[in-house]
PDB file of C-alpha atoms in Angstrom:
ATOM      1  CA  UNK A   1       0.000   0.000   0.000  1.00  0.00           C
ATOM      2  CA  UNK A   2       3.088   2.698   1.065  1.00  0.00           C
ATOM      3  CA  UNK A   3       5.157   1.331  -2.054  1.00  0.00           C
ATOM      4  CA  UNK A   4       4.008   4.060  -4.444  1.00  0.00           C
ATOM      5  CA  UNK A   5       5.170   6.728  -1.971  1.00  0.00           C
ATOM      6  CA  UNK A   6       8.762   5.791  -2.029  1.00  0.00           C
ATOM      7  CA  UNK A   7       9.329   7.856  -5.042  1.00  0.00           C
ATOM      8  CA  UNK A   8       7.841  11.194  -3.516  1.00  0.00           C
ATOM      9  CA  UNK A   9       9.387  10.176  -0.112  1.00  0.00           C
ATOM     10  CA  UNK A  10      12.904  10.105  -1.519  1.00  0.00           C
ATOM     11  CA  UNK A  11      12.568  13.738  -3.125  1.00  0.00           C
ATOM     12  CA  UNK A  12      10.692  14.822  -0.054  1.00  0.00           C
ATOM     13  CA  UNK A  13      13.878  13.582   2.327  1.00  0.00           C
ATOM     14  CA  UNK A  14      17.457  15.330   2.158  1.00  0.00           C
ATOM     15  CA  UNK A  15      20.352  13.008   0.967  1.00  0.00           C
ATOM     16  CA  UNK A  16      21.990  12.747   3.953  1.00  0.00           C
ATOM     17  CA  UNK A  17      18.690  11.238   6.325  1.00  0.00           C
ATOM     18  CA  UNK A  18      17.678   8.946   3.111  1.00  0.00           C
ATOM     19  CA  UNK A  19      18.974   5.388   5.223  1.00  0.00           C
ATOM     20  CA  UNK A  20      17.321   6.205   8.046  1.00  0.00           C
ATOM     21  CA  UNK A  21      14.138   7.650   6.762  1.00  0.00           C
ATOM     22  CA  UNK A  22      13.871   4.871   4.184  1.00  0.00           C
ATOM     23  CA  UNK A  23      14.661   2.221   7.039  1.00  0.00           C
ATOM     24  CA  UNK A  24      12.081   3.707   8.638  1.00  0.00           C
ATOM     25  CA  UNK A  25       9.501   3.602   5.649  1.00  0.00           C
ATOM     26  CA  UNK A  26      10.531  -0.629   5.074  1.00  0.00           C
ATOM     27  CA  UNK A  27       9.448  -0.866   8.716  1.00  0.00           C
ATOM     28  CA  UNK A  28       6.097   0.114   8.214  1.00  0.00           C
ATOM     29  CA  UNK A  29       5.768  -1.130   4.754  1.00  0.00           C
ATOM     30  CA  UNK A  30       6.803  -4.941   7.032  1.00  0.00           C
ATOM     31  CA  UNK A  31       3.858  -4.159   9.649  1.00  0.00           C
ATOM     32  CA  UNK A  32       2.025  -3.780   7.530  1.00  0.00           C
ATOM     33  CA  UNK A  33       1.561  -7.259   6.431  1.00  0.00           C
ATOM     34  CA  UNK A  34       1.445  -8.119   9.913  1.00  0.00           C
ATOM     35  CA  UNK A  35      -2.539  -8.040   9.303  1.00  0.00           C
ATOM     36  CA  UNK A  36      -2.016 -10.723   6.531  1.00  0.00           C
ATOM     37  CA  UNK A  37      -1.851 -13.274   8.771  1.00  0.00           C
ATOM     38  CA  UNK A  38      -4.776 -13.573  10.921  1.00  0.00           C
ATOM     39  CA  UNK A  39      -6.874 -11.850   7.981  1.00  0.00           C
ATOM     40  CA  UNK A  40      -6.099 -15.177   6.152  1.00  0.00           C
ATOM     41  CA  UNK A  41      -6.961 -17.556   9.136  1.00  0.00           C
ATOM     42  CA  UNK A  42     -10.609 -15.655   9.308  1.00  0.00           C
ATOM     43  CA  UNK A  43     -11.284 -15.237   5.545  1.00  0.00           C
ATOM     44  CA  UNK A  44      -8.904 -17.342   3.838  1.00  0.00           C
ATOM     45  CA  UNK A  45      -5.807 -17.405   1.786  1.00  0.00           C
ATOM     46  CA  UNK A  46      -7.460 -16.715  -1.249  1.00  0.00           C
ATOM     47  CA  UNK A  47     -10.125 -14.007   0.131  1.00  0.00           C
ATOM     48  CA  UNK A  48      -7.255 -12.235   1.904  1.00  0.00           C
ATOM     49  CA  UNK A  49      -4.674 -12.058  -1.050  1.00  0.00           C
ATOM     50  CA  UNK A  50      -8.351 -10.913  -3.329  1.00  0.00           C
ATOM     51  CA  UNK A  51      -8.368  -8.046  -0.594  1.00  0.00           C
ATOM     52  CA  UNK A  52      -4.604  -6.924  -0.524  1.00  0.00           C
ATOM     53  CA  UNK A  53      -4.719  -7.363  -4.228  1.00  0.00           C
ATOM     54  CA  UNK A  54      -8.208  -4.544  -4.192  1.00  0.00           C
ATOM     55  CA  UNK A  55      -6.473  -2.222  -1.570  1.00  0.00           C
ATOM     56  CA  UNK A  56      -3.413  -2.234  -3.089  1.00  0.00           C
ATOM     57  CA  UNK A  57      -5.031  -1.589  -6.888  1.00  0.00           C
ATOM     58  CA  UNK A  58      -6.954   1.435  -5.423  1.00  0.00           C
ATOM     59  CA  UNK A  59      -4.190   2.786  -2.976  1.00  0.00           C
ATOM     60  CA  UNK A  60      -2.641   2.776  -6.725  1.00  0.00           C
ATOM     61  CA  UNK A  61      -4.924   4.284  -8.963  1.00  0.00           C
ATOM     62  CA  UNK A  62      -5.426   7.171  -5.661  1.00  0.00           C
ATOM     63  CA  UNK A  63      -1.751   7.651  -5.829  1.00  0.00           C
ATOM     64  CA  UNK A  64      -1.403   8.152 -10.157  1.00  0.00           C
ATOM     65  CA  UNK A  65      -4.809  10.412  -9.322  1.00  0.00           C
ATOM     66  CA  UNK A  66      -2.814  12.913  -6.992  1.00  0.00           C
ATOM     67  CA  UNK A  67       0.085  12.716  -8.966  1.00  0.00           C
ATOM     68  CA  UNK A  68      -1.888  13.647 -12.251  1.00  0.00           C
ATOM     69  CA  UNK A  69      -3.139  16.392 -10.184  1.00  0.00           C
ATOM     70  CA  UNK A  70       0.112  17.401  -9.141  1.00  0.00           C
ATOM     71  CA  UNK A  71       2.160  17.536 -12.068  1.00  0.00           C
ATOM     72  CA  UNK A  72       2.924  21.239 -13.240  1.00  0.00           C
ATOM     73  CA  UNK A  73       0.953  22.395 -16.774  1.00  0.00           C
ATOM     74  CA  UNK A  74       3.563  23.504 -18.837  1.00  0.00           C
ATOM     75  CA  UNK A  75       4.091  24.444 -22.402  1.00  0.00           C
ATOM     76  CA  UNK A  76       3.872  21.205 -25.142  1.00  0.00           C
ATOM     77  CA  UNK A  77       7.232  20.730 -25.974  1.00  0.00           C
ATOM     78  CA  UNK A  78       7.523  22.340 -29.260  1.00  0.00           C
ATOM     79  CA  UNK A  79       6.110  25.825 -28.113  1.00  0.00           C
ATOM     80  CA  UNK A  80       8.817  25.450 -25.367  1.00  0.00           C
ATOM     81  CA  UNK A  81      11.818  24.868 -27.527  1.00  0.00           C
ATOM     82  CA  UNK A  82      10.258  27.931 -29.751  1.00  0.00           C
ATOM     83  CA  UNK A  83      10.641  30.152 -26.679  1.00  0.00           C
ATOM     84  CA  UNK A  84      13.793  28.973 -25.484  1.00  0.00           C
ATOM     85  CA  UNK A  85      15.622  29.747 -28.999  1.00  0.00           C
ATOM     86  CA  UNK A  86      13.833  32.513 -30.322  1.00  0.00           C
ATOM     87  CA  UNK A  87      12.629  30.872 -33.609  1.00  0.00           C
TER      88      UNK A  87
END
């Protein structure tokens, strides 16, 4: 579910705390299957990988949402190159 947010997290951390902050980030990414276990002993195997299969397809398509939504407009590429050398 956090793997998506390693790219932002990186950029987001300076260089220098990167280990520790990402050591920090595999942590909770690990606890975080800590719930696979006694999800599949009260649903099933196959119900409980369904499940983290769903979450982690939406936690997905939220995270390419706010990144659309994110991403700067800018000039198409050909108008930009027009700009930048006078022509």
């Amino acid at each position: 579910m956090l793997s998506g947010l390693d790219q932002w997290f990186v950029r987001a951390v300076p260089e220098e705390l990167r280990g520790r902050a990402m050591t920090g980030l595999m942590t909770v990414q690990g606890a975080g299957m800590a719930p696979a276990g006694p999800a599949a002993q009260a649903v099933g195997v196959r119900a409980a990988v369904t499940g983290a299969g769903a979450l982690g397809t939406l936690c997905c398509c939220a995270l390419a949402l706010r990144a659309r939504a994110e991403r700067p407009v800018t000039e198409s590429r050909d108008r930009a190159d027009r700009h930048m050398t006078g022509r």
